[in-house]
C-alpha positions as semicolon CSV with decimal commas, in nm:
position;residue;x (nm);y (nm);z (nm)
1;X;-11,459;10,447;10,848
2;X;-11,530;10,465;10,482
3;X;-11,712;10,749;10,309
4;X;-11,853;10,729;9,960
5;X;-11,995;11,013;9,748
6;X;-12,109;11,006;9,388
7;X;-12,216;11,259;9,127
8;X;-12,222;11,314;8,752
9;X;-12,033;11,588;8,567
10;X;-11,969;11,709;8,216
11;X;-11,629;11,871;8,162
12;X;-11,655;12,134;7,891
13;X;-11,946;12,218;7,667
14;X;-11,910;11,925;7,429
15;X;-11,789;11,654;7,667
16;X;-11,992;11,353;7,767
17;X;-12,135;11,303;8,115
18;X;-11,906;11,114;8,354
19;X;-11,975;10,928;8,678
20;X;-11,756;11,065;8,958
21;X;-11,698;10,881;9,286
22;X;-11,508;11,020;9,584
23;X;-11,417;10,756;9,838
24;X;-11,231;10,810;10,162
25;X;-11,093;10,548;10,399
26;X;-11,014;10,690;10,744
27;X;-11,045;10,401;10,986
28;X;-10,921;10,052;11,035
29;X;-10,565;9,930;11,025
30;X;-10,472;10,116;10,706
31;X;-10,349;10,472;10,680
32;X;-10,620;10,715;10,558
33;X;-10,650;10,737;10,179
34;X;-10,859;10,927;9,926
35;X;-10,970;10,790;9,591
36;X;-11,137;10,973;9,304
37;X;-11,285;10,763;9,027
38;X;-11,413;10,881;8,690
39;X;-11,624;10,623;8,509
40;X;-11,509;10,349;8,754
41;X;-11,138;10,414;8,688
42;X;-10,920;10,545;8,971
43;X;-10,780;10,877;8,848
44;X;-10,650;10,997;9,185
45;X;-10,522;10,813;9,490
46;X;-10,386;11,016;9,780
47;X;-10,176;10,822;10,028
48;X;-10,036;10,968;10,352
49;X;-10,356;11,167;10,383
50;X;-10,275;11,285;10,734
51;X;-9,998;11,494;10,574
52;X;-10,161;11,560;10,236
53;X;-10,507;11,667;10,351
54;X;-10,495;11,963;10,109
55;X;-10,367;11,946;9,757
56;X;-10,425;11,937;9,386
57;X;-10,339;11,713;9,095
58;X;-10,402;11,721;8,721
59;X;-10,575;11,425;8,557
60;X;-10,676;11,349;8,198
61;X;-11,040;11,287;8,105
62;X;-11,129;11,237;7,738
63;X;-10,797;11,397;7,642
64;X;-10,867;11,713;7,845
65;X;-10,664;11,821;8,148
66;X;-10,873;11,848;8,464
67;X;-10,722;11,980;8,784
68;X;-10,866;11,834;9,105
69;X;-10,834;12,037;9,426
70;X;-10,915;11,886;9,765
71;X;-10,924;11,993;10,129
72;X;-11,018;11,715;10,369
73;X;-10,860;11,853;10,688
74;X;-11,189;11,858;10,878
75;X;-11,280;11,506;10,766
76;X;-10,967;11,384;10,940
77;X;-10,940;11,614;11,240
78;X;-11,305;11,710;11,305
79;X;-11,500;11,410;11,170
80;X;-11,820;11,479;11,363
81;X;-11,881;11,825;11,219
82;X;-11,617;11,843;10,948
83;X;-11,660;11,948;10,587
84;X;-11,448;11,864;10,285
85;X;-11,405;12,063;9,966
86;X;-11,345;11,924;9,617
87;X;-11,318;12,130;9,298
88;X;-11,268;12,012;8,943
89;X;-11,127;12,274;8,704
90;X;-11,086;12,231;8,331
91;X;-10,770;12,364;8,167
92;X;-10,966;12,646;8,002
93;X;-11,084;12,786;8,336
94;X;-10,885;13,061;8,503
95;X;-10,897;13,165;8,866
96;X;-10,784;13,521;8,931
97;X;-10,600;13,619;9,249
98;X;-10,916;13,793;9,369
99;X;-11,104;13,461;9,337
100;X;-10,848;13,265;9,540
101;X;-10,920;13,226;9,909
102;X;-10,661;13,175;10,178
103;X;-10,905;13,133;10,463
104;X;-11,201;12,903;10,523
105;X;-11,447;13,132;10,339
106;X;-11,469;12,893;10,044
107;X;-11,601;12,618;10,268
108;X;-11,883;12,826;10,415
109;X;-12,017;13,067;10,150
110;X;-12,170;13,392;10,275
111;X;-12,322;13,495;9,944
112;X;-12,527;13,324;9,671
113;X;-12,324;13,072;9,477
114;X;-12,269;13,107;9,102
115;X;-12,426;12,844;8,873
116;X;-12,091;12,666;8,835
117;X;-12,074;12,593;9,209
118;X;-12,245;12,293;9,363
119;X;-12,295;12,234;9,735
120;X;-12,291;11,862;9,796
121;X;-12,463;11,743;10,117
122;X;-12,381;11,386;10,220
123;X;-12,452;11,136;10,055
124;X;-12,625;11,260;9,744
125;X;-12,625;11,226;9,370
126;X;-12,637;11,535;9,151
127;X;-12,641;11,589;8,778
128;X;-12,418;11,887;8,708
129;X;-12,416;11,874;8,331
130;X;-12,275;12,171;8,149
131;X;-12,059;12,307;8,429
132;X;-11,683;12,328;8,383
133;X;-11,615;12,370;8,754
134;X;-11,779;12,192;9,042
135;X;-11,745;12,250;9,415
136;X;-11,840;11,977;9,657
137;X;-11,914;12,052;10,020
138;X;-11,999;11,775;10,261
139;X;-12,096;11,787;10,623
140;X;-11,966;11,446;10,725
141;X;-11,706;11,272;10,518
142;X;-11,343;11,166;10,489
143;X;-11,082;11,140;10,216
144;X;-10,730;11,031;10,123
145;X;-10,474;11,120;9,857
146;X;-10,178;10,986;9,665
């Protein structure tokens, strides 16, 4: 199958708003792949997704470094009820060791989310202007990586 999610985001306080598309190909004759597009340009392609279902990569948007984190394990191995997680972090953001999670707690929050966190139900469009970090959670989707 093919999954397609779209949103808008502004990276940094003075940046312009960008269209973000996350597209995942999981079925058919091709190996699963994940694509992330910013303003219609592919900025991330993850091949061999069955082995690279979690990862991160730094991209450049308007001259700024943006790190993309993804976890699409459940999209691939539990597609009926699976969630995927995507986070975009600008180079100025810092995540302390206490903020890092090694379990699945980030995928299913137990407490109110901060303003910089966005839950993304499938398929939806959100305007997340002014947030440096975004968190996407989907209940039925797939992805691939490069």
